mmCIF file of C-alpha atoms in Angstrom:
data_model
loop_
_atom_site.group_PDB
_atom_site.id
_atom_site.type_symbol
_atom_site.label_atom_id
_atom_site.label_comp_id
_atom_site.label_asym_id
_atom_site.label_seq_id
_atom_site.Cartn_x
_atom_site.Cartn_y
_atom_site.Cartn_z
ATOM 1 C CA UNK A 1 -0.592 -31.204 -0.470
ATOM 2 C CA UNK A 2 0.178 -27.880 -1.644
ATOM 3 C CA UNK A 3 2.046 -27.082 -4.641
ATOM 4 C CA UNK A 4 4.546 -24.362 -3.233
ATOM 5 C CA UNK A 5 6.284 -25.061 0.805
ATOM 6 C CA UNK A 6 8.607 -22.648 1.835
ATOM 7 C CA UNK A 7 10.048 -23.566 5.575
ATOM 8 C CA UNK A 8 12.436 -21.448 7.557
ATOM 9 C CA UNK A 9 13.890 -19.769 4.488
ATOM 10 C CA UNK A 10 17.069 -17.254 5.258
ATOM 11 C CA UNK A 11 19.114 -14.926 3.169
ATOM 12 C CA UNK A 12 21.900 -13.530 3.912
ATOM 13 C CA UNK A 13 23.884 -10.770 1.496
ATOM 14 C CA UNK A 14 27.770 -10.618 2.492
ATOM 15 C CA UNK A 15 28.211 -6.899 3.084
ATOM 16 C CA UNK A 16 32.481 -6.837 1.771
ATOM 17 C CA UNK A 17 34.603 -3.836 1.865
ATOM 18 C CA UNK A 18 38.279 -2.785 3.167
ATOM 19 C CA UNK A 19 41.671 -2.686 0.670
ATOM 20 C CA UNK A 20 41.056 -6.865 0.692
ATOM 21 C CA UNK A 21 37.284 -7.261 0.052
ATOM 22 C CA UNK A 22 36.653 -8.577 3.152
ATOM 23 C CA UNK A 23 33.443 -9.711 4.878
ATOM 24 C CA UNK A 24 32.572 -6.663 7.036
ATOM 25 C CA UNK A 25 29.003 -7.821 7.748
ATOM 26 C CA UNK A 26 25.978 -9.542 6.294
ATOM 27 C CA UNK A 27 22.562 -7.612 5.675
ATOM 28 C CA UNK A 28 19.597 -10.406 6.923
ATOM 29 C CA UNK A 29 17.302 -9.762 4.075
ATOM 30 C CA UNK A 30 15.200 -12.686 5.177
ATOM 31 C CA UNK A 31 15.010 -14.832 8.673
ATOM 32 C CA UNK A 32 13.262 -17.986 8.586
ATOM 33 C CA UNK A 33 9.934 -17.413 6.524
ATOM 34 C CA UNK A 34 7.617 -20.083 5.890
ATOM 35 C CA UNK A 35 5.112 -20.212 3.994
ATOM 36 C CA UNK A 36 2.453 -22.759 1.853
ATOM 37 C CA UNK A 37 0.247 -21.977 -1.017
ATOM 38 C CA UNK A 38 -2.238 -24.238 -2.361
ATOM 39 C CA UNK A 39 -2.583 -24.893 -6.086
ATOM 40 C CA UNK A 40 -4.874 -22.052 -8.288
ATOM 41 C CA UNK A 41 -4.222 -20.175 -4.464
ATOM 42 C CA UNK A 42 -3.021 -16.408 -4.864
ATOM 43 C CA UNK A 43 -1.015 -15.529 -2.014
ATOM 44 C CA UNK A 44 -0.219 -11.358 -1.411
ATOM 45 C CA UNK A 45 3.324 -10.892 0.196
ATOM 46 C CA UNK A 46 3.294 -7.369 1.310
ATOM 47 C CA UNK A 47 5.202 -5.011 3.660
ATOM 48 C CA UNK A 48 7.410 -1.187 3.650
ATOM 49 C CA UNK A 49 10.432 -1.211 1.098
ATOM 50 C CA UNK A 50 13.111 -3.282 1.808
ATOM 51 C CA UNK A 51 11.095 -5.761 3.621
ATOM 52 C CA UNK A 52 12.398 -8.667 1.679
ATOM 53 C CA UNK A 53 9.291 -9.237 -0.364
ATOM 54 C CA UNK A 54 11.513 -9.455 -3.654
ATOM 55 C CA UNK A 55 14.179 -11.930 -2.272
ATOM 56 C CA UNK A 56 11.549 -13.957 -1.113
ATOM 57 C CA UNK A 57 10.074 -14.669 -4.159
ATOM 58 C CA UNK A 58 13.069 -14.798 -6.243
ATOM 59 C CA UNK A 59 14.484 -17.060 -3.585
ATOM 60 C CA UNK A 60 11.736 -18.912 -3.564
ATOM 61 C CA UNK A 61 12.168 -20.355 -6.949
ATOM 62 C CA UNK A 62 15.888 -20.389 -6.947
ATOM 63 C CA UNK A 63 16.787 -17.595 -9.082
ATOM 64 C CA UNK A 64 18.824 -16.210 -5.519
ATOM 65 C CA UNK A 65 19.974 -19.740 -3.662
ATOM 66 C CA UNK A 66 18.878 -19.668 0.434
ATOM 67 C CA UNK A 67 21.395 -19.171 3.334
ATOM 68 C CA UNK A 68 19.450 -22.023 4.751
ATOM 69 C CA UNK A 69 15.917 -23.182 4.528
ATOM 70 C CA UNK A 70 13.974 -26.109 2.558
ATOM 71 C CA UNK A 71 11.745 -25.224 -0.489
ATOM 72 C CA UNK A 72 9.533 -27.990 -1.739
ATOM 73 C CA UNK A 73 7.638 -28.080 -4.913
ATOM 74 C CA UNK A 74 4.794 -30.273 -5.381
ATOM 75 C CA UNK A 75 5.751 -32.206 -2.154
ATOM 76 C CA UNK A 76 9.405 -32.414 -3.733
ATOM 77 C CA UNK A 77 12.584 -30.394 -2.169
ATOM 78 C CA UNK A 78 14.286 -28.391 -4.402
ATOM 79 C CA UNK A 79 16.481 -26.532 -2.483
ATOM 80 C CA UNK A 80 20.111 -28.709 -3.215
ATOM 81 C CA UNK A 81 19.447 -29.567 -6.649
ATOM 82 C CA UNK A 82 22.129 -29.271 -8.738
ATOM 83 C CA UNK A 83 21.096 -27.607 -12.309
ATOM 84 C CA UNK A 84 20.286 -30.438 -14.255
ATOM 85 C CA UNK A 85 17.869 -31.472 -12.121
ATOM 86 C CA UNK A 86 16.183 -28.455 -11.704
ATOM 87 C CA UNK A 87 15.547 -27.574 -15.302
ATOM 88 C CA UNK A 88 12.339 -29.578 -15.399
ATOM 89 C CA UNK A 89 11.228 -26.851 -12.222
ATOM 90 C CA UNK A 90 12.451 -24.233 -14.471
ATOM 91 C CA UNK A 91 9.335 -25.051 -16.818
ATOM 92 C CA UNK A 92 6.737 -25.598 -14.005
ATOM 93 C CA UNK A 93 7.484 -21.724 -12.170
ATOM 94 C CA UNK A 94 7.932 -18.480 -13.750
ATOM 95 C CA UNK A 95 8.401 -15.145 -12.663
ATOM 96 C CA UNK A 96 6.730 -11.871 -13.987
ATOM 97 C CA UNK A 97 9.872 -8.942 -13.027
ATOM 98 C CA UNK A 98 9.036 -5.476 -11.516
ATOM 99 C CA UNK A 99 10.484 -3.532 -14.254
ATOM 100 C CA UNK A 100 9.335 -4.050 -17.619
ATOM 101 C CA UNK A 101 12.048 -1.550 -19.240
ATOM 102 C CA UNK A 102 15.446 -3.296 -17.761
ATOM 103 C CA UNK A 103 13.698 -6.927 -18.053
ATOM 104 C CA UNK A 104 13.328 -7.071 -21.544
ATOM 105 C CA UNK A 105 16.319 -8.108 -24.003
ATOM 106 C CA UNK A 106 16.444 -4.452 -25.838
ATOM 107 C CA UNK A 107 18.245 -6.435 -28.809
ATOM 108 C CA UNK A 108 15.512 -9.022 -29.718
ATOM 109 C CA UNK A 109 12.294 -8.512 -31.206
ATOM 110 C CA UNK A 110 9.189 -9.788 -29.265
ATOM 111 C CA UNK A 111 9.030 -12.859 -31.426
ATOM 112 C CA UNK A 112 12.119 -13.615 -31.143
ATOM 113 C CA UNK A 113 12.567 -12.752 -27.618
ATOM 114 C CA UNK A 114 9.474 -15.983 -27.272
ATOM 115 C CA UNK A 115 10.728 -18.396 -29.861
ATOM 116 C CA UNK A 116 13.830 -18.668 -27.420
ATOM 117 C CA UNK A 117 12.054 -19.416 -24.428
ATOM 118 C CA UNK A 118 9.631 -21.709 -25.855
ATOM 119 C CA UNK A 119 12.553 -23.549 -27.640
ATOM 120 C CA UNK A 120 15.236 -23.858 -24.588
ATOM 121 C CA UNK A 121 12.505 -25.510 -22.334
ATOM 122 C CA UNK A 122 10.891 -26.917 -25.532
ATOM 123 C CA UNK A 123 7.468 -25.787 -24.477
ATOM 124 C CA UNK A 124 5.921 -26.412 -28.147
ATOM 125 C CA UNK A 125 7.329 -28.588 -31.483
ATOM 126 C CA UNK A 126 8.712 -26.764 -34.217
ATOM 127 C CA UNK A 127 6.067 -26.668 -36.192
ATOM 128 C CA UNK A 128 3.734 -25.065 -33.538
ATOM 129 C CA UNK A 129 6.303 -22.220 -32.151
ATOM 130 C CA UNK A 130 4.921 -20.021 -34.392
ATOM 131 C CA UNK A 131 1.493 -20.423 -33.769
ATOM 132 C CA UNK A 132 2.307 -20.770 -29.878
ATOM 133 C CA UNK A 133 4.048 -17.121 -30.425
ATOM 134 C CA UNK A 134 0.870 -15.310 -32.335
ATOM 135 C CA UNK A 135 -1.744 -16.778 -29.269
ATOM 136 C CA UNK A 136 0.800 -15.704 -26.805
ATOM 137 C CA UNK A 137 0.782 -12.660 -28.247
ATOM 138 C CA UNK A 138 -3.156 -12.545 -28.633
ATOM 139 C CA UNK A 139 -4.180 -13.603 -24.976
ATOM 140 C CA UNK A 140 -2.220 -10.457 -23.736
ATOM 141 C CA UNK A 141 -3.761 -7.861 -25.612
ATOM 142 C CA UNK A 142 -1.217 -7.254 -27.985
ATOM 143 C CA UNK A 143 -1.861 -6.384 -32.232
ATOM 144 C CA UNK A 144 -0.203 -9.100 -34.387
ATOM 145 C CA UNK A 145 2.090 -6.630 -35.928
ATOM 146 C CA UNK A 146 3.478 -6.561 -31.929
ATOM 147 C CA UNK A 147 5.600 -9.839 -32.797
ATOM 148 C CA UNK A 148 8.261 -8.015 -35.391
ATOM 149 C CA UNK A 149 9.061 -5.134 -32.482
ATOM 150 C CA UNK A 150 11.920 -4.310 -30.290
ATOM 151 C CA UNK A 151 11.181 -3.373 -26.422
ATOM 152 C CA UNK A 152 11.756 0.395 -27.176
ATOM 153 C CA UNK A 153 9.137 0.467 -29.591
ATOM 154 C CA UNK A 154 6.411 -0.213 -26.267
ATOM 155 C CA UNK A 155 4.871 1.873 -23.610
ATOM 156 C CA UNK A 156 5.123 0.406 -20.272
ATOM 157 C CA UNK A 157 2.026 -1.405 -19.724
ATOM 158 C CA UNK A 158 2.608 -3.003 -23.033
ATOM 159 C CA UNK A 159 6.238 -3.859 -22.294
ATOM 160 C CA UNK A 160 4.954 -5.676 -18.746
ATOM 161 C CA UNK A 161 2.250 -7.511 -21.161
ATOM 162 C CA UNK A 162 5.331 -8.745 -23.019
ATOM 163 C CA UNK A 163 6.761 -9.898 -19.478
ATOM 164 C CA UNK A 164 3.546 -11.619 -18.638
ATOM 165 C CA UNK A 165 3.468 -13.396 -22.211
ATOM 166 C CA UNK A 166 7.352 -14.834 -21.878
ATOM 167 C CA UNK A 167 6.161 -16.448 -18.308
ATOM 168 C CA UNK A 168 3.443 -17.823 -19.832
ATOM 169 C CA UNK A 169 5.573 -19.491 -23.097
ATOM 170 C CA UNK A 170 6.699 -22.198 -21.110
ATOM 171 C CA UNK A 171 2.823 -23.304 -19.899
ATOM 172 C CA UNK A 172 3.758 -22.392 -16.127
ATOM 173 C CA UNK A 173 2.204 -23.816 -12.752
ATOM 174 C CA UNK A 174 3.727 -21.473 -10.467
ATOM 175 C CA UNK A 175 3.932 -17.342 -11.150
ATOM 176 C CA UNK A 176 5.981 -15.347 -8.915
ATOM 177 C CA UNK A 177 4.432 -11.314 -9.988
ATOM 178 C CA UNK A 178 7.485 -9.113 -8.337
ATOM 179 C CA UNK A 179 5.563 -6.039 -7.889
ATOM 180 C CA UNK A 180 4.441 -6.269 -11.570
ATOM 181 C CA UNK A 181 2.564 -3.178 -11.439
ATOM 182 C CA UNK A 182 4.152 -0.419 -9.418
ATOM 183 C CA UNK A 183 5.984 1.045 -12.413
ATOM 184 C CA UNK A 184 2.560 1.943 -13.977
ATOM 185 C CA UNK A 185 0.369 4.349 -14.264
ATOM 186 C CA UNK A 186 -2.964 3.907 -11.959
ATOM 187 C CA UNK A 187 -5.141 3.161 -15.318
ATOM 188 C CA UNK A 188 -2.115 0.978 -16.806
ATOM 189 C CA UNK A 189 -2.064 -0.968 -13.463
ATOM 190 C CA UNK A 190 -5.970 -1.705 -13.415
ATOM 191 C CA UNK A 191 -5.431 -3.239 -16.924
ATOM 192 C CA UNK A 192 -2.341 -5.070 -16.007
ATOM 193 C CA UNK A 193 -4.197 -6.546 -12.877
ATOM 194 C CA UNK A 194 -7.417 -7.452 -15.261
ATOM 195 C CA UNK A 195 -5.446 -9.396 -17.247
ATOM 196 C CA UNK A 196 -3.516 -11.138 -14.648
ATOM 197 C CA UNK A 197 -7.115 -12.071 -13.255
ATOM 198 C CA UNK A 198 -8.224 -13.308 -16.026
ATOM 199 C CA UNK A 199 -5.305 -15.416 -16.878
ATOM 200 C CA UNK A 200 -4.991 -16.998 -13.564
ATOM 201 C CA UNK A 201 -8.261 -17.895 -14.155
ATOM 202 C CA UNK A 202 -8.124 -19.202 -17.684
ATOM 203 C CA UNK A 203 -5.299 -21.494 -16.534
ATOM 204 C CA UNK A 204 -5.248 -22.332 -13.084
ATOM 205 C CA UNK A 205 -2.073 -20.647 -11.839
ATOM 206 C CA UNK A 206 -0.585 -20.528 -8.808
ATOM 207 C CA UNK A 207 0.645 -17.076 -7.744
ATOM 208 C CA UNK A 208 3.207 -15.272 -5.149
ATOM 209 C CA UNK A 209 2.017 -11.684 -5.980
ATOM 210 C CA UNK A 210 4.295 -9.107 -4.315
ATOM 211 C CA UNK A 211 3.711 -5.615 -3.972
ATOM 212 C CA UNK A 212 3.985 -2.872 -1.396
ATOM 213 C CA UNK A 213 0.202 -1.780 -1.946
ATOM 214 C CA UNK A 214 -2.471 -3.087 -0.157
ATOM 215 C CA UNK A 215 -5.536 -2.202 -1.795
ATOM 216 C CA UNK A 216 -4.664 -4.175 -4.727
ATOM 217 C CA UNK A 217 -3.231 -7.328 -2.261
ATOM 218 C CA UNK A 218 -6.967 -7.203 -0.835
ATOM 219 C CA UNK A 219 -8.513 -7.415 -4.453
ATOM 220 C CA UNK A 220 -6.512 -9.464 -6.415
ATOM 221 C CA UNK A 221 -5.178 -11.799 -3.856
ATOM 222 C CA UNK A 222 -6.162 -14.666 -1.622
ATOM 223 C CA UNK A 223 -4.392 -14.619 1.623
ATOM 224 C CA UNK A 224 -1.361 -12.103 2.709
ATOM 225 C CA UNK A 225 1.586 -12.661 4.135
ATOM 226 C CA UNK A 226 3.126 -9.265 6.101
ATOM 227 C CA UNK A 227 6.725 -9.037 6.256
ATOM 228 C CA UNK A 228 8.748 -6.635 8.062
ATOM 229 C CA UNK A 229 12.609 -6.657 8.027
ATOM 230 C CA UNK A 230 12.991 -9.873 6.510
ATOM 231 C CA UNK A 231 10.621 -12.061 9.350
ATOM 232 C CA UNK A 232 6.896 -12.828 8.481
ATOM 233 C CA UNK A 233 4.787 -10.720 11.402
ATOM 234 C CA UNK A 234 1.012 -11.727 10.106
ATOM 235 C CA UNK A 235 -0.640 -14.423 7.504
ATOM 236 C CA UNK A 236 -4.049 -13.455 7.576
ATOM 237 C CA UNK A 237 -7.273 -14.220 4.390
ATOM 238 C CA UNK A 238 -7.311 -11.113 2.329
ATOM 239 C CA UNK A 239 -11.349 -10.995 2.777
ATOM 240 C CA UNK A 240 -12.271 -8.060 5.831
ATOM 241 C CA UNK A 241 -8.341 -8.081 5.980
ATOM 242 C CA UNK A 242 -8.962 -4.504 8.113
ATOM 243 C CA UNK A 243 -11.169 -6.146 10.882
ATOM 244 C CA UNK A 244 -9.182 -9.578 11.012
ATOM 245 C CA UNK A 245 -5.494 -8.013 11.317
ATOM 246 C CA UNK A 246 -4.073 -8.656 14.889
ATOM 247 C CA UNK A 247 -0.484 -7.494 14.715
ATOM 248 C CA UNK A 248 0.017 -3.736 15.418
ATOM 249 C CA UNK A 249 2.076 -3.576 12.106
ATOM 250 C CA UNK A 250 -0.524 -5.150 9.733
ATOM 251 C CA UNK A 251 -3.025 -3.068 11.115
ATOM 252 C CA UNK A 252 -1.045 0.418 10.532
ATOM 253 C CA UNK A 253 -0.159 -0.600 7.196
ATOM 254 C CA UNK A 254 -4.196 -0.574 6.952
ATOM 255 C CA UNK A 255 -4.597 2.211 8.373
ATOM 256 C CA UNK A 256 -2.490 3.873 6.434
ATOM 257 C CA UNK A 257 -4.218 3.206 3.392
ATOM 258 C CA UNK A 258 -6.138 5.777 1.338
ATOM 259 C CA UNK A 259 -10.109 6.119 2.719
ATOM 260 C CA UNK A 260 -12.972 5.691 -0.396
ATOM 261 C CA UNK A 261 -15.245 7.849 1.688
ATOM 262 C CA UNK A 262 -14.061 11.869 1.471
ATOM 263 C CA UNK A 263 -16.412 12.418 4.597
ATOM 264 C CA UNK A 264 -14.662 10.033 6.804
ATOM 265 C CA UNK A 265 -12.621 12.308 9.265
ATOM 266 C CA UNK A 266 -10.703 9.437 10.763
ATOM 267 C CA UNK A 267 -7.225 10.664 12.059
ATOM 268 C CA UNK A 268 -4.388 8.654 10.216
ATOM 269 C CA UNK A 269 -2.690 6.082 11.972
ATOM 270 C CA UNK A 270 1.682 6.911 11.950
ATOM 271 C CA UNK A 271 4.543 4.879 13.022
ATOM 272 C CA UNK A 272 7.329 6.483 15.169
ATOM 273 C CA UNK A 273 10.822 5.751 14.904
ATOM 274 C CA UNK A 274 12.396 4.149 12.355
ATOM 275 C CA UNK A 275 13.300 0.820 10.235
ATOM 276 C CA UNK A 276 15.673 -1.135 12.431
ATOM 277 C CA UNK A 277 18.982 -1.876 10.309
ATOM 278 C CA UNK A 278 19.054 -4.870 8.370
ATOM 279 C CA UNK A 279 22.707 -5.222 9.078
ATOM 280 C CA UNK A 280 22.618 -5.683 12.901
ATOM 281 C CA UNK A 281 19.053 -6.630 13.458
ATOM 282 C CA UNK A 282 17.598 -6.420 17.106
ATOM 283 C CA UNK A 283 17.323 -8.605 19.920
ATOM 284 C CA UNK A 284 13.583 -9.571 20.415
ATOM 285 C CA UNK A 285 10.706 -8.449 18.211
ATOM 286 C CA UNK A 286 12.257 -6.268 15.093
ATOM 287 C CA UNK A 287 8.902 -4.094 15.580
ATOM 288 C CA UNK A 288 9.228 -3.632 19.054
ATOM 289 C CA UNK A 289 11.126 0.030 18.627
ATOM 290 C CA UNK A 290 8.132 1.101 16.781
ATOM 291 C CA UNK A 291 5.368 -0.908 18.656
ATOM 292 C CA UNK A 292 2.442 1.060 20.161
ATOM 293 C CA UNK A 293 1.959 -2.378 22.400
ATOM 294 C CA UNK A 294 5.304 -3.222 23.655
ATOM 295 C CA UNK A 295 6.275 -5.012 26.269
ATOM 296 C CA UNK A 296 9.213 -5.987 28.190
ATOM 297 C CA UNK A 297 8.948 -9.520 26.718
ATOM 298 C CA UNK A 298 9.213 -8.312 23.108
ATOM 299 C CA UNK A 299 12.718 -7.018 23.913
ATOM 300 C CA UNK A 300 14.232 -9.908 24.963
ATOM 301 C CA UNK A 301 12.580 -13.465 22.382
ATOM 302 C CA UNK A 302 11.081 -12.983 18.803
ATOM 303 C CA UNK A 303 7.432 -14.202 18.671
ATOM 304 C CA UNK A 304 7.454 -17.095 17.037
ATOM 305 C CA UNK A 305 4.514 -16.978 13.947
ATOM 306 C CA UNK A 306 2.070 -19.026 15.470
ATOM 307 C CA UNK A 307 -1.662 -19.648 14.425
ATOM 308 C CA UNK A 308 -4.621 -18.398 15.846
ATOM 309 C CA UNK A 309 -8.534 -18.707 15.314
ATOM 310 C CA UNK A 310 -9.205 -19.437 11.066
ATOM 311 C CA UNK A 311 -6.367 -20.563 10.506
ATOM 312 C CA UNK A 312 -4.598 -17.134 10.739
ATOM 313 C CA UNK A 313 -1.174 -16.854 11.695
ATOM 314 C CA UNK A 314 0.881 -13.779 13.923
ATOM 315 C CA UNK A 315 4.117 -13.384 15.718
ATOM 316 C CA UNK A 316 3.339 -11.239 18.460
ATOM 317 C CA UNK A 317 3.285 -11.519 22.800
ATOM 318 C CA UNK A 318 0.753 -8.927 22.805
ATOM 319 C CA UNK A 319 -1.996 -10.145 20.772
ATOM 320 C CA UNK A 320 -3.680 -13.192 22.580
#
């Protein structure tokens, strides 16, 4: 059974405007994803900006409630619980945000800033949240003198080490990492992405990394899960993701990543057209405007995600 289900999740944002506020509209950010991850798995959701990688995972442990859908954690839904019954979830699944400098309470000190999460979900006795705080502290690479600081007082990397330290106060099972890295410098990011590695490892987490770059989806994660425009196009194992990927959009994301070898001449691989609006999304395929295998077909029905040989998953009528 695996720990995290996601089945035909939606969102939908209520686009209002007009002298009354009125509901003009509604931008699809996500149309029926489903997904599973298995526990101490590390699935990769990846895909161009405003794909709906971040409402996904934020939706997917009920910090943004689904249009529709059914989320089920540890074989139990918990997509209509009211709050009090969610709190013990709360504990269980954490999330790691993109931006360590608006994520961060500027007012508390990082000690402080723990000692209230570990209390509220009373993750440790009283006696211990002190000692909880200085290994918290420790096991992300932080001095001891680190506990008596404010935010400002950090660079980046050590402000998203802070981040990574408050998900782990409350002994998750579940980590969703929203891009936790793409604020950071290159040699920042390696570091950040060590330590996640390691921790996973240490403690058996279960992770929904997001993030917009491949080459660190291929190393750090599992499996991947390529979204464009709010539907989920490919699920595919991150191992030889470049000779596995079937649909024409995972495979010119690939291609458009950089080359290791400065001698390889191989021309790079561009889209035409553009990003379909998420307001009045297309009949058919959402790719198909940009598809160098279209057919008639994909203009009329949406390929349903369906699974092929390995237990890899597409949505596309051209790839058989």
């Amino acid at each position: 059974m695996p720990l995290v289900e996601v089945k035909r999740l939606v969102k939908h944002f209520p686009l209002r405007g007009g002298v009354f506020n009125r509901e003009l509209g509604k931008v699809h950010a996500l149309n029926g994803v489903s997904f599973r991850i298995e526990r101490g798995e590390i699935l990769g959701v990846v895909g161009e900006s405003g794909c709906g990688k971040s409402t996904l995972g934020k939706a997917a442990i009920r910090l943004l409630e689904p249009t529709s859908g059914s989320i089920f954690y540890d074989g139990q839904e918990i997509t209509r619980l009211a709050h009090a019954r969610l709190m013990p979830f709360r504990r269980r699944m954490q999330i790691i945000f993109q931006d360590p400098y608006s994520s961060l309470n500027p007012r508390l000190t990082v000690r402080a800033m723990l000692r209230e999460t570990i209390r509220f979900h009373g993750a440790a006795g009283r006696r211990e949240v002190e000692k909880a705080i200085d290994e918290l502290i420790g096991k992300v690479g932080l001095r001891p003198d680190a506990r008596e600081k404010f935010p400002h007082e950090f660079s980046g990397g050590q402000r998203q080490r802070i981040g990574i330290a408050r998900a782990l106060a409350v002994r998750p099972e579940f980590i969703v990492a929203d891009e936790p890295v793409s604020s950071l410098d290159v040699s920042i990011q390696a570091q950040i992405l060590n330590l996640l590695m390691d921790l996973q490892e240490e403690y058996g987490l279960t992770m929904l990394f997001i993030s917009h770059d491949l080459k660190i989806i291929e190393h750090f994660c599992d499996r991947m899960l390529v979204m464009y425009l709010g539907y989920a196009v490919e699920e595919l194992p991150c191992e030889n993701a470049g000779e596995r990927a079937l649909h024409p959009y995972t495979r010119a994301l690939l291609g458009a990543n950089p080359i290791d070898d400065p001698d390889d001449r191989r021309p790079l691989a561009v889209l035409q057209g553009d990003v379909p609006s998420p307001f009045d999304l297309p009949k058919g395929c959402p790719f198909a405007g940009r598809c160098p295998l279209v057919e008639e077909r994909c203009r009329r029905e949406m390929p349903p995600l369906e699974e092929k040989t390995g237990g890899q998953k597409v949505a596309c009528w051209a790839v058989e």
